[in-house]
mmCIF file of C-alpha atoms and ligand atoms in Angstrom:
data_model
loop_
_atom_site.group_PDB
_atom_site.id
_atom_site.type_symbol
_atom_site.label_atom_id
_atom_site.label_comp_id
_atom_site.label_asym_id
_atom_site.label_seq_id
_atom_site.Cartn_x
_atom_site.Cartn_y
_atom_site.Cartn_z
ATOM 1 C CA MET A 1 -0.056 -0.023 -0.079
ATOM 2 C CA SER A 2 1.363 3.351 -0.955
ATOM 3 C CA LEU A 3 2.061 6.006 1.912
ATOM 4 C CA ARG A 4 -0.708 8.136 0.555
ATOM 5 C CA ASP A 5 -3.049 5.311 0.676
ATOM 6 C CA GLN A 6 -1.935 4.467 4.256
ATOM 7 C CA LEU A 7 -2.492 8.022 5.225
ATOM 8 C CA GLU A 8 -6.022 8.117 3.608
ATOM 9 C CA GLU A 9 -6.849 5.020 5.509
ATOM 10 C CA ILE A 10 -5.599 6.403 8.896
ATOM 11 C CA ARG A 11 -7.672 9.576 8.049
ATOM 12 C CA ASP A 12 -10.789 7.747 7.141
ATOM 13 C CA ASN A 13 -10.655 5.231 10.164
ATOM 14 C CA HIS A 14 -9.867 8.042 12.415
ATOM 15 C CA LEU A 15 -12.659 10.483 11.136
ATOM 16 C CA LYS A 16 -15.087 7.621 11.748
ATOM 17 C CA ALA A 17 -13.822 6.909 15.180
ATOM 18 C CA ILE A 18 -13.953 10.741 16.140
ATOM 19 C CA GLU A 19 -17.403 10.985 15.224
ATOM 20 C CA GLU A 20 -18.228 7.913 17.369
ATOM 21 C CA LEU A 21 -16.663 9.255 20.475
ATOM 22 C CA SER A 22 -19.164 9.879 23.385
ATOM 23 C CA ASP A 23 -17.094 11.510 25.956
ATOM 24 C CA LEU A 24 -14.289 14.296 26.192
ATOM 25 C CA LYS A 25 -11.964 11.984 28.147
ATOM 26 C CA SER A 26 -11.874 9.485 25.387
ATOM 27 C CA LEU A 27 -11.739 12.240 22.787
ATOM 28 C CA GLU A 28 -8.660 13.842 24.584
ATOM 29 C CA ASP A 29 -7.053 10.293 24.620
ATOM 30 C CA LEU A 30 -7.523 9.855 20.887
ATOM 31 C CA ARG A 31 -6.090 13.210 20.076
ATOM 32 C CA VAL A 32 -2.943 12.397 21.977
ATOM 33 C CA LYS A 33 -2.449 8.896 20.464
ATOM 34 C CA LEU A 34 -3.443 10.429 16.906
ATOM 35 C CA LEU A 35 -1.388 13.604 16.754
ATOM 36 C CA GLY A 36 1.406 12.639 19.211
ATOM 37 C CA LYS A 37 5.079 11.777 18.424
ATOM 38 C CA LYS A 38 4.436 7.902 18.184
ATOM 39 C CA GLY A 39 1.151 8.632 16.420
ATOM 40 C CA PRO A 40 0.371 7.124 13.002
ATOM 41 C CA ILE A 41 0.584 10.510 11.170
ATOM 42 C CA THR A 42 4.167 11.209 12.438
ATOM 43 C CA GLN A 43 4.922 7.370 11.391
ATOM 44 C CA ALA A 44 3.604 7.917 8.048
ATOM 45 C CA LEU A 45 5.581 11.261 7.805
ATOM 46 C CA ARG A 46 8.676 9.508 8.829
ATOM 47 C CA GLY A 47 8.217 7.220 5.603
ATOM 48 C CA MET A 48 8.710 10.213 3.489
ATOM 49 C CA LYS A 49 12.474 9.781 3.452
ATOM 50 C CA ASP A 50 11.762 6.680 1.104
ATOM 51 C CA LEU A 51 10.014 8.944 -1.508
ATOM 52 C CA SER A 52 11.782 10.650 -4.266
ATOM 53 C CA ALA A 53 12.478 14.373 -4.029
ATOM 54 C CA GLU A 54 9.756 15.146 -6.498
ATOM 55 C CA GLU A 55 7.051 13.197 -4.601
ATOM 56 C CA ARG A 56 7.934 14.713 -1.392
ATOM 57 C CA PRO A 57 6.291 18.021 -1.503
ATOM 58 C CA ALA A 58 2.955 16.887 -2.645
ATOM 59 C CA PHE A 59 2.993 14.023 -0.090
ATOM 60 C CA GLY A 60 4.113 16.674 2.733
ATOM 61 C CA GLN A 61 1.212 18.857 1.521
ATOM 62 C CA PHE A 62 -1.377 16.077 1.750
ATOM 63 C CA ALA A 63 0.109 14.887 5.187
ATOM 64 C CA ASN A 64 -0.491 18.458 6.584
ATOM 65 C CA GLN A 65 -4.008 18.664 5.047
ATOM 66 C CA VAL A 66 -4.790 15.191 6.641
ATOM 67 C CA ARG A 67 -3.548 16.425 9.908
ATOM 68 C CA ASP A 68 -5.544 19.812 9.695
ATOM 69 C CA GLN A 69 -8.467 17.806 8.902
ATOM 70 C CA LEU A 70 -7.991 15.335 11.833
ATOM 71 C CA GLN A 71 -7.493 18.248 13.991
ATOM 72 C CA SER A 72 -10.627 20.312 13.042
ATOM 73 C CA LYS A 73 -12.649 17.156 13.205
ATOM 74 C CA LEU A 74 -11.341 16.591 16.912
ATOM 75 C CA GLU A 75 -12.204 20.342 17.701
ATOM 76 C CA ASN A 76 -15.614 20.064 16.392
ATOM 77 C CA ARG A 77 -16.368 16.862 18.132
ATOM 78 C CA ARG A 78 -15.046 18.310 21.384
ATOM 79 C CA ASP A 79 -17.301 21.265 20.950
ATOM 80 C CA GLN A 80 -20.202 19.186 20.315
ATOM 81 C CA LEU A 81 -19.394 16.858 23.310
ATOM 82 C CA LYS A 82 -19.038 19.878 25.477
ATOM 83 C CA GLN A 83 -22.300 21.358 24.464
ATOM 84 C CA ALA A 84 -24.043 17.959 25.087
ATOM 85 C CA ALA A 85 -22.442 17.844 28.629
ATOM 86 C CA LEU A 86 -23.500 21.345 29.388
ATOM 87 C CA ASN A 87 -27.255 20.527 28.013
ATOM 88 C CA ARG A 88 -27.300 17.519 30.121
ATOM 89 C CA GLN A 89 -26.017 19.421 33.329
ATOM 90 C CA LEU A 90 -28.716 22.286 32.510
ATOM 91 C CA VAL A 91 -31.472 19.498 32.349
ATOM 92 C CA GLN A 92 -30.230 17.827 35.449
ATOM 93 C CA GLU A 93 -29.829 21.103 37.590
ATOM 94 C CA LYS A 94 -33.060 22.772 36.415
ATOM 95 C CA ILE A 95 -34.440 24.800 39.033
ATOM 96 C CA ASP A 96 -38.078 25.573 39.125
ATOM 97 C CA VAL A 97 -38.054 29.077 40.421
ATOM 98 C CA THR A 98 -42.011 28.864 40.612
ATOM 99 C CA LEU A 99 -41.897 26.222 43.290
ATOM 100 C CA PRO A 100 -42.974 27.394 46.771
ATOM 101 C CA GLY A 101 -39.942 27.653 49.114
ATOM 102 C CA THR A 102 -39.610 25.346 52.128
ATOM 103 C CA PRO A 103 -41.276 27.095 55.132
ATOM 104 C CA VAL A 104 -39.000 27.837 57.885
ATOM 105 C CA ALA A 105 -40.501 27.499 61.322
ATOM 106 C CA GLN A 106 -40.192 30.868 63.249
ATOM 107 C CA GLY A 107 -39.781 31.001 66.929
ATOM 108 C CA GLN A 108 -41.017 33.641 69.376
ATOM 109 C CA PRO A 109 -40.138 34.749 72.726
ATOM 110 C CA HIS A 110 -41.470 32.589 75.716
ATOM 111 C CA VAL A 111 -44.884 33.775 76.850
ATOM 112 C CA ILE A 112 -43.226 35.196 80.121
ATOM 113 C CA GLN A 113 -40.450 36.841 78.239
ATOM 114 C CA GLN A 114 -43.090 38.518 76.082
ATOM 115 C CA ILE A 115 -44.498 39.977 79.387
ATOM 116 C CA ILE A 116 -41.166 40.945 80.783
ATOM 117 C CA ASP A 117 -40.350 42.585 77.282
ATOM 118 C CA GLN A 118 -43.411 44.549 77.535
ATOM 119 C CA LEU A 119 -42.764 45.682 81.089
ATOM 120 C CA GLU A 120 -39.100 46.647 80.220
ATOM 121 C CA ASP A 121 -40.380 48.632 77.290
ATOM 122 C CA LEU A 122 -42.585 50.449 79.374
ATOM 123 C CA PHE A 123 -39.905 51.190 82.239
ATOM 124 C CA ILE A 124 -37.278 52.276 79.790
ATOM 125 C CA GLY A 125 -39.983 54.892 78.510
ATOM 126 C CA LEU A 126 -40.065 56.144 82.156
ATOM 127 C CA GLY A 127 -36.170 56.386 82.360
ATOM 128 C CA TYR A 128 -35.564 53.348 84.316
ATOM 129 C CA GLN A 129 -32.400 51.079 83.707
ATOM 130 C CA ILE A 130 -32.779 47.495 83.210
ATOM 131 C CA LEU A 131 -30.252 45.611 85.579
ATOM 132 C CA THR A 132 -29.857 41.939 85.561
ATOM 133 C CA GLY A 133 -27.265 39.890 87.608
ATOM 134 C CA PRO A 134 -26.431 36.339 88.962
ATOM 135 C CA GLU A 135 -29.002 33.610 89.789
ATOM 136 C CA VAL A 136 -26.395 32.150 92.209
ATOM 137 C CA GLU A 137 -26.147 34.768 94.816
ATOM 138 C CA GLU A 138 -24.403 35.640 98.031
ATOM 139 C CA ASP A 139 -26.672 35.472 101.262
ATOM 140 C CA ARG A 140 -25.384 38.881 102.072
ATOM 141 C CA TYR A 141 -27.101 40.530 98.975
ATOM 142 C CA ASN A 142 -30.172 38.142 98.858
ATOM 143 C CA PHE A 143 -31.014 38.229 102.693
ATOM 144 C CA GLU A 144 -28.623 40.350 104.928
ATOM 145 C CA MET A 145 -29.040 43.536 102.750
ATOM 146 C CA MET A 146 -32.697 43.083 102.400
ATOM 147 C CA ASN A 147 -33.366 43.381 106.128
ATOM 148 C CA LEU A 148 -33.713 39.736 106.559
ATOM 149 C CA PRO A 149 -31.196 38.955 109.400
ATOM 150 C CA LYS A 150 -29.807 35.504 110.111
ATOM 151 C CA ASP A 151 -32.590 34.187 112.041
ATOM 152 C CA HIS A 152 -35.351 35.309 109.802
ATOM 153 C CA PRO A 153 -37.862 32.445 108.955
ATOM 154 C CA ALA A 154 -37.802 33.279 105.303
ATOM 155 C CA ARG A 155 -34.076 32.151 105.240
ATOM 156 C CA ASP A 156 -35.172 28.735 106.357
ATOM 157 C CA MET A 157 -33.492 25.764 104.614
ATOM 158 C CA GLN A 158 -36.914 24.726 103.630
ATOM 159 C CA ASP A 159 -37.414 27.723 101.478
ATOM 160 C CA THR A 160 -33.952 28.352 99.912
ATOM 161 C CA PHE A 161 -31.612 26.279 97.688
ATOM 162 C CA TYR A 162 -28.456 26.751 99.480
ATOM 163 C CA ILE A 163 -25.186 25.998 97.558
ATOM 164 C CA THR A 164 -23.069 26.613 100.763
ATOM 165 C CA ASN A 165 -23.714 28.378 103.872
ATOM 166 C CA GLU A 166 -23.125 31.734 102.201
ATOM 167 C CA ILE A 167 -23.883 30.852 98.528
ATOM 168 C CA LEU A 168 -27.647 30.168 97.280
ATOM 169 C CA MET A 169 -29.895 30.339 94.377
ATOM 170 C CA ARG A 170 -31.559 33.822 94.825
ATOM 171 C CA THR A 171 -35.149 33.792 96.038
ATOM 172 C CA GLN A 172 -35.817 37.170 94.752
ATOM 173 C CA THR A 173 -34.204 39.698 92.154
ATOM 174 C CA SER A 174 -33.628 42.392 94.838
ATOM 175 C CA PRO A 175 -30.035 41.530 95.502
ATOM 176 C CA MET A 176 -29.648 43.208 91.971
ATOM 177 C CA GLN A 177 -31.055 46.191 93.449
ATOM 178 C CA ALA A 178 -28.931 45.924 96.523
ATOM 179 C CA ARG A 179 -25.912 45.845 94.233
ATOM 180 C CA ALA A 180 -27.073 48.767 92.170
ATOM 181 C CA MET A 181 -27.432 50.933 95.375
ATOM 182 C CA GLU A 182 -24.209 49.950 96.589
ATOM 183 C CA THR A 183 -22.516 51.229 93.554
ATOM 184 C CA HIS A 184 -24.715 54.118 92.478
ATOM 185 C CA ASP A 185 -23.385 57.823 92.372
ATOM 186 C CA PHE A 186 -26.278 59.602 93.868
ATOM 187 C CA SER A 187 -24.541 62.912 93.059
ATOM 188 C CA GLN A 188 -25.101 62.068 89.407
ATOM 189 C CA GLY A 189 -29.086 61.747 90.061
ATOM 190 C CA PRO A 190 -31.675 59.170 91.178
ATOM 191 C CA LEU A 191 -31.608 55.427 90.726
ATOM 192 C CA LYS A 192 -34.266 54.268 88.686
ATOM 193 C CA MET A 193 -34.295 50.508 87.820
ATOM 194 C CA ILE A 194 -35.867 47.262 87.356
ATOM 195 C CA SER A 195 -34.504 43.916 87.594
ATOM 196 C CA PRO A 196 -36.252 41.164 85.717
ATOM 197 C CA GLY A 197 -35.158 37.600 86.093
ATOM 198 C CA VAL A 198 -35.549 33.995 87.370
ATOM 199 C CA VAL A 199 -35.654 33.139 91.062
ATOM 200 C CA TYR A 200 -35.789 29.941 93.153
ATOM 201 C CA ARG A 201 -37.690 28.789 95.868
ATOM 202 C CA ARG A 202 -37.870 25.275 97.694
ATOM 203 C CA ASP A 203 -41.610 24.872 96.980
ATOM 204 C CA THR A 204 -43.254 21.620 96.018
ATOM 205 C CA ASP A 205 -44.409 22.253 92.465
ATOM 206 C CA ASP A 206 -48.277 22.430 92.093
ATOM 207 C CA PRO A 207 -50.806 24.529 89.859
ATOM 208 C CA THR A 208 -49.875 27.534 91.701
ATOM 209 C CA HIS A 209 -46.296 27.139 92.951
ATOM 210 C CA SER A 210 -43.118 26.505 90.974
ATOM 211 C CA HIS A 211 -39.592 26.131 92.305
ATOM 212 C CA GLN A 212 -38.511 28.270 89.532
ATOM 213 C CA PHE A 213 -40.497 31.535 88.536
ATOM 214 C CA HIS A 214 -39.899 35.063 87.466
ATOM 215 C CA GLN A 215 -39.817 38.449 89.201
ATOM 216 C CA VAL A 216 -39.605 42.039 87.969
ATOM 217 C CA GLU A 217 -38.724 44.204 90.823
ATOM 218 C CA GLY A 218 -38.328 47.884 90.663
ATOM 219 C CA LEU A 219 -36.592 50.534 92.719
ATOM 220 C CA VAL A 220 -36.565 54.411 92.686
ATOM 221 C CA ILE A 221 -34.159 56.000 95.322
ATOM 222 C CA ASP A 222 -33.919 59.818 95.483
ATOM 223 C CA LYS A 223 -34.333 62.845 97.722
ATOM 224 C CA HIS A 224 -38.183 63.552 98.285
ATOM 225 C CA ILE A 225 -39.773 60.252 97.068
ATOM 226 C CA THR A 226 -43.211 59.606 98.565
ATOM 227 C CA MET A 227 -45.851 57.067 98.481
ATOM 228 C CA ALA A 228 -47.563 59.175 96.127
ATOM 229 C CA ASP A 229 -44.864 58.611 93.615
ATOM 230 C CA LEU A 230 -45.256 54.960 94.166
ATOM 231 C CA LYS A 231 -48.960 55.042 93.563
ATOM 232 C CA GLY A 232 -48.603 57.268 90.577
ATOM 233 C CA THR A 233 -46.268 55.027 88.935
ATOM 234 C CA LEU A 234 -48.374 51.864 89.503
ATOM 235 C CA GLN A 235 -51.254 53.839 88.141
ATOM 236 C CA LEU A 236 -49.387 54.655 85.039
ATOM 237 C CA VAL A 237 -48.107 51.127 84.633
ATOM 238 C CA ALA A 238 -51.742 49.744 84.838
ATOM 239 C CA HIS A 239 -52.944 52.363 82.304
ATOM 240 C CA GLU A 240 -50.282 51.600 79.846
ATOM 241 C CA LEU A 241 -50.481 47.767 80.188
ATOM 242 C CA PHE A 242 -54.322 47.505 80.259
ATOM 243 C CA GLY A 243 -55.806 50.700 79.605
ATOM 244 C CA ASP A 244 -57.295 53.943 81.178
ATOM 245 C CA ARG A 245 -60.263 52.450 82.942
ATOM 246 C CA PHE A 246 -58.027 50.352 85.040
ATOM 247 C CA ASP A 247 -57.473 51.807 88.586
ATOM 248 C CA VAL A 248 -55.055 50.673 91.269
ATOM 249 C CA ARG A 249 -55.741 50.428 95.034
ATOM 250 C CA LEU A 250 -53.221 49.955 97.905
ATOM 251 C CA ARG A 251 -53.777 47.780 100.710
ATOM 252 C CA PRO A 252 -51.546 47.517 103.887
ATOM 253 C CA SER A 253 -49.040 44.746 103.949
ATOM 254 C CA TYR A 254 -45.736 43.554 105.435
ATOM 255 C CA PHE A 255 -42.532 42.931 103.949
ATOM 256 C CA PRO A 256 -39.268 42.942 105.854
ATOM 257 C CA PHE A 257 -37.513 45.252 103.137
ATOM 258 C CA THR A 258 -40.090 48.142 102.830
ATOM 259 C CA GLU A 259 -42.046 50.200 105.445
ATOM 260 C CA PRO A 260 -44.792 50.802 105.038
ATOM 261 C CA SER A 261 -45.552 47.895 102.785
ATOM 262 C CA VAL A 262 -48.555 47.591 100.370
ATOM 263 C CA GLU A 263 -50.274 45.130 98.401
ATOM 264 C CA ALA A 264 -51.538 46.513 95.107
ATOM 265 C CA ASP A 265 -54.675 45.531 93.285
ATOM 266 C CA ILE A 266 -55.814 46.515 89.952
ATOM 267 C CA THR A 267 -59.355 46.568 88.540
ATOM 268 C CA CYS A 268 -60.337 43.100 87.544
ATOM 269 C CA PHE A 269 -59.583 42.656 83.831
ATOM 270 C CA ASN A 270 -62.439 40.194 83.584
ATOM 271 C CA CYS A 271 -65.457 41.898 84.755
ATOM 272 C CA GLY A 272 -64.201 45.602 84.990
ATOM 273 C CA GLY A 273 -64.764 45.993 88.552
ATOM 274 C CA LYS A 274 -68.320 44.606 88.754
ATOM 275 C CA GLY A 275 -67.299 41.211 90.479
ATOM 276 C CA CYS A 276 -66.984 37.922 89.067
ATOM 277 C CA ALA A 277 -65.391 34.493 89.702
ATOM 278 C CA VAL A 278 -61.870 35.651 88.550
ATOM 279 C CA CYS A 279 -61.731 38.281 91.147
ATOM 280 C CA LYS A 280 -63.726 36.382 93.737
ATOM 281 C CA TYR A 281 -66.546 39.082 93.470
ATOM 282 C CA THR A 282 -64.265 41.908 94.800
ATOM 283 C CA GLY A 283 -63.887 43.670 91.712
ATOM 284 C CA TRP A 284 -59.926 43.777 92.135
ATOM 285 C CA ILE A 285 -57.094 41.611 91.404
ATOM 286 C CA GLU A 286 -53.839 41.537 93.515
ATOM 287 C CA VAL A 287 -50.874 42.063 91.136
ATOM 288 C CA LEU A 288 -47.889 43.069 93.076
ATOM 289 C CA GLY A 289 -46.236 44.026 96.330
ATOM 290 C CA ALA A 290 -44.627 47.442 96.970
ATOM 291 C CA GLY A 291 -43.382 49.856 99.594
ATOM 292 C CA MET A 292 -41.084 52.614 100.766
ATOM 293 C CA VAL A 293 -37.790 51.291 101.199
ATOM 294 C CA HIS A 294 -36.736 50.322 104.627
ATOM 295 C CA PRO A 295 -34.312 52.594 106.226
ATOM 296 C CA ASN A 296 -32.243 49.542 107.425
ATOM 297 C CA VAL A 297 -32.116 48.553 103.591
ATOM 298 C CA LEU A 298 -30.726 52.059 102.602
ATOM 299 C CA LYS A 299 -28.233 52.040 105.354
ATOM 300 C CA MET A 300 -26.943 48.542 104.686
ATOM 301 C CA ALA A 301 -26.418 49.684 101.059
ATOM 302 C CA GLY A 302 -24.407 52.851 102.268
ATOM 303 C CA VAL A 303 -27.388 55.392 101.498
ATOM 304 C CA ASP A 304 -28.209 57.859 104.037
ATOM 305 C CA PRO A 305 -31.910 57.329 104.918
ATOM 306 C CA GLU A 306 -32.077 60.919 106.404
ATOM 307 C CA VAL A 307 -31.375 62.222 102.937
ATOM 308 C CA TYR A 308 -32.500 59.684 100.565
ATOM 309 C CA GLY A 309 -35.506 57.557 100.211
ATOM 310 C CA GLY A 310 -37.654 55.501 97.779
ATOM 311 C CA PHE A 311 -40.078 53.092 96.705
ATOM 312 C CA ALA A 312 -39.757 49.683 95.532
ATOM 313 C CA PHE A 313 -42.170 46.933 93.996
ATOM 314 C CA GLY A 314 -42.197 43.533 92.941
ATOM 315 C CA MET A 315 -44.290 41.627 90.457
ATOM 316 C CA GLY A 316 -44.533 38.155 89.272
ATOM 317 C CA PRO A 317 -44.826 37.773 85.484
ATOM 318 C CA ASP A 318 -45.914 34.150 85.734
ATOM 319 C CA ARG A 319 -48.917 35.285 87.629
ATOM 320 C CA PHE A 320 -49.469 38.203 85.196
ATOM 321 C CA ALA A 321 -49.271 35.543 82.295
ATOM 322 C CA MET A 322 -51.850 33.277 84.124
ATOM 323 C CA LEU A 323 -54.199 36.074 84.752
ATOM 324 C CA LYS A 324 -53.779 37.215 81.102
ATOM 325 C CA TYR A 325 -54.560 34.063 79.243
ATOM 326 C CA GLY A 326 -56.457 32.084 81.703
ATOM 327 C CA VAL A 327 -53.638 29.584 82.388
ATOM 328 C CA ASP A 328 -54.461 27.449 85.624
ATOM 329 C CA ASP A 329 -51.292 25.625 86.019
ATOM 330 C CA ILE A 330 -48.025 27.604 86.352
ATOM 331 C CA ARG A 331 -46.077 24.420 85.616
ATOM 332 C CA ASN A 332 -47.170 24.785 82.038
ATOM 333 C CA PHE A 333 -44.605 27.629 81.572
ATOM 334 C CA TYR A 334 -41.740 25.278 82.466
ATOM 335 C CA LEU A 335 -42.794 22.126 80.494
ATOM 336 C CA ASN A 336 -41.385 23.331 77.184
ATOM 337 C CA ASP A 337 -44.427 21.864 75.494
ATOM 338 C CA GLU A 338 -44.482 23.465 72.107
ATOM 339 C CA ARG A 339 -48.272 22.871 71.786
ATOM 340 C CA PHE A 340 -48.637 24.971 74.715
ATOM 341 C CA LEU A 341 -46.172 27.648 74.075
ATOM 342 C CA THR A 342 -47.037 28.332 70.289
ATOM 343 C CA GLN A 343 -50.503 29.359 71.516
ATOM 344 C CA PHE A 344 -48.978 32.845 72.653
ATOM 345 C CA SER A 345 -47.804 33.851 69.224
ATOM 346 C CA LYS A 346 -46.668 37.558 69.344
ATOM 347 C CA LYS A 347 -48.691 37.989 66.009
ATOM 348 C CA GLY A 348 -51.844 36.403 67.180
HETATM 349 C C1 2U9 B 1 -34.741 46.810 97.464
HETATM 350 C C2 2U9 B 1 -35.792 47.191 98.358
HETATM 351 C C3 2U9 B 1 -36.969 46.696 98.479
HETATM 352 C C4 2U9 B 1 -39.071 44.590 96.338
HETATM 353 C C5 2U9 B 1 -40.562 44.195 96.648
HETATM 354 C C6 2U9 B 1 -42.394 43.066 96.781
HETATM 355 C C7 2U9 B 1 -42.640 44.006 97.782
HETATM 356 C C8 2U9 B 1 -43.231 41.949 96.439
HETATM 357 C C9 2U9 B 1 -43.426 39.714 95.260
HETATM 358 C C10 2U9 B 1 -44.523 40.098 94.316
HETATM 359 C C11 2U9 B 1 -44.836 38.821 93.642
HETATM 360 C C12 2U9 B 1 -42.450 39.034 94.436
HETATM 361 O O1 2U9 B 1 -42.920 37.908 92.210
HETATM 362 S S1 2U9 B 1 -43.331 38.019 93.472
HETATM 363 O O2 2U9 B 1 -43.291 36.646 94.431
HETATM 364 N N1 2U9 B 1 -42.647 40.920 95.510
HETATM 365 O O3 2U9 B 1 -44.286 41.752 97.084
HETATM 366 N N2 2U9 B 1 -41.105 43.273 96.187
HETATM 367 S S2 2U9 B 1 -41.406 45.125 97.799
HETATM 368 O O4 2U9 B 1 -38.790 45.435 97.315
HETATM 369 C C13 2U9 B 1 -37.334 45.911 97.212
HETATM 370 C C14 2U9 B 1 -36.457 45.545 96.333
HETATM 371 C C15 2U9 B 1 -35.285 46.094 96.394
HETATM 372 C C16 2U9 B 1 -33.605 47.404 97.492
#
């Protein structure tokens, strides 16, 4: 077979082989094999040395033509295969932008936190600071500085979770107020604060008691603070939270850290004061305790009771939530049952 015939055969076979290639990898393999140094075209060109000087140019030209032909066939086929691969990918990765997205469940603050948030907003508006502090407290701040001396019944082991003799789980958030009074610089103005947070008592859990619950306690210390300021503040809170037709009344009470002490009632939200089962036919609902800060408490925090005085109050957001939503068992707030908690959607 002549050299030209050999080259024609190589060309025809490979043009067919290239056409039949189905992937880019085998195309590249074939390209290297066909056009490489050991490839059939290079081999054929080597045979040129046996041709006569007259035959050589024409054969050389023909060999170049064959190589160009194969090369452009390879390129064409590569473009086709690339396009086919891209088309396959486009089909496989097709995104239907009209499909609805997967809904992401949105959380919400715990119902008690919602109430605390509302109170915080209200008191921030009145110029109070929000101060939070440790739940594991020193006896000194939790009891001693609150005018509850060592032999006071409220300090009983039965009522308090003690960690050591001097360290305990706070039974009220007032230790935060004691800390604030101790450090406040009264030359810079009054102390106005609320301390929201969790407190702990060694109660046996039942529908109205939980060993863990929340408090929001408030404290205002300045010169010339009177009980009228306390009542005015509580009235404002009631109006803001519930509406203008809600009134506040104070009844005498006793707390070791306030003197005089009061319990504050608000117009029954259920009957508007007429009397119903919720308010036990009194027209009033007890919502918080309060009073004028006891001089001993001021003294122990380094505040001169002859110059400064103030009022304090304490409320239980758990009880608020129970009253507001008609929840009859406080334990529901601490079970983390989603079916219960999602009822109190902020939007709803
Ligand atoms: C300082 C001085 C006095 C805070 C007060 C109450 C009355 C009170 C309870 C209501 C329901 C707590 O959540 S509850 O169980 N609180 O009745 N709290 S006066 O008195 C203070 C606080 C800080 C320095």
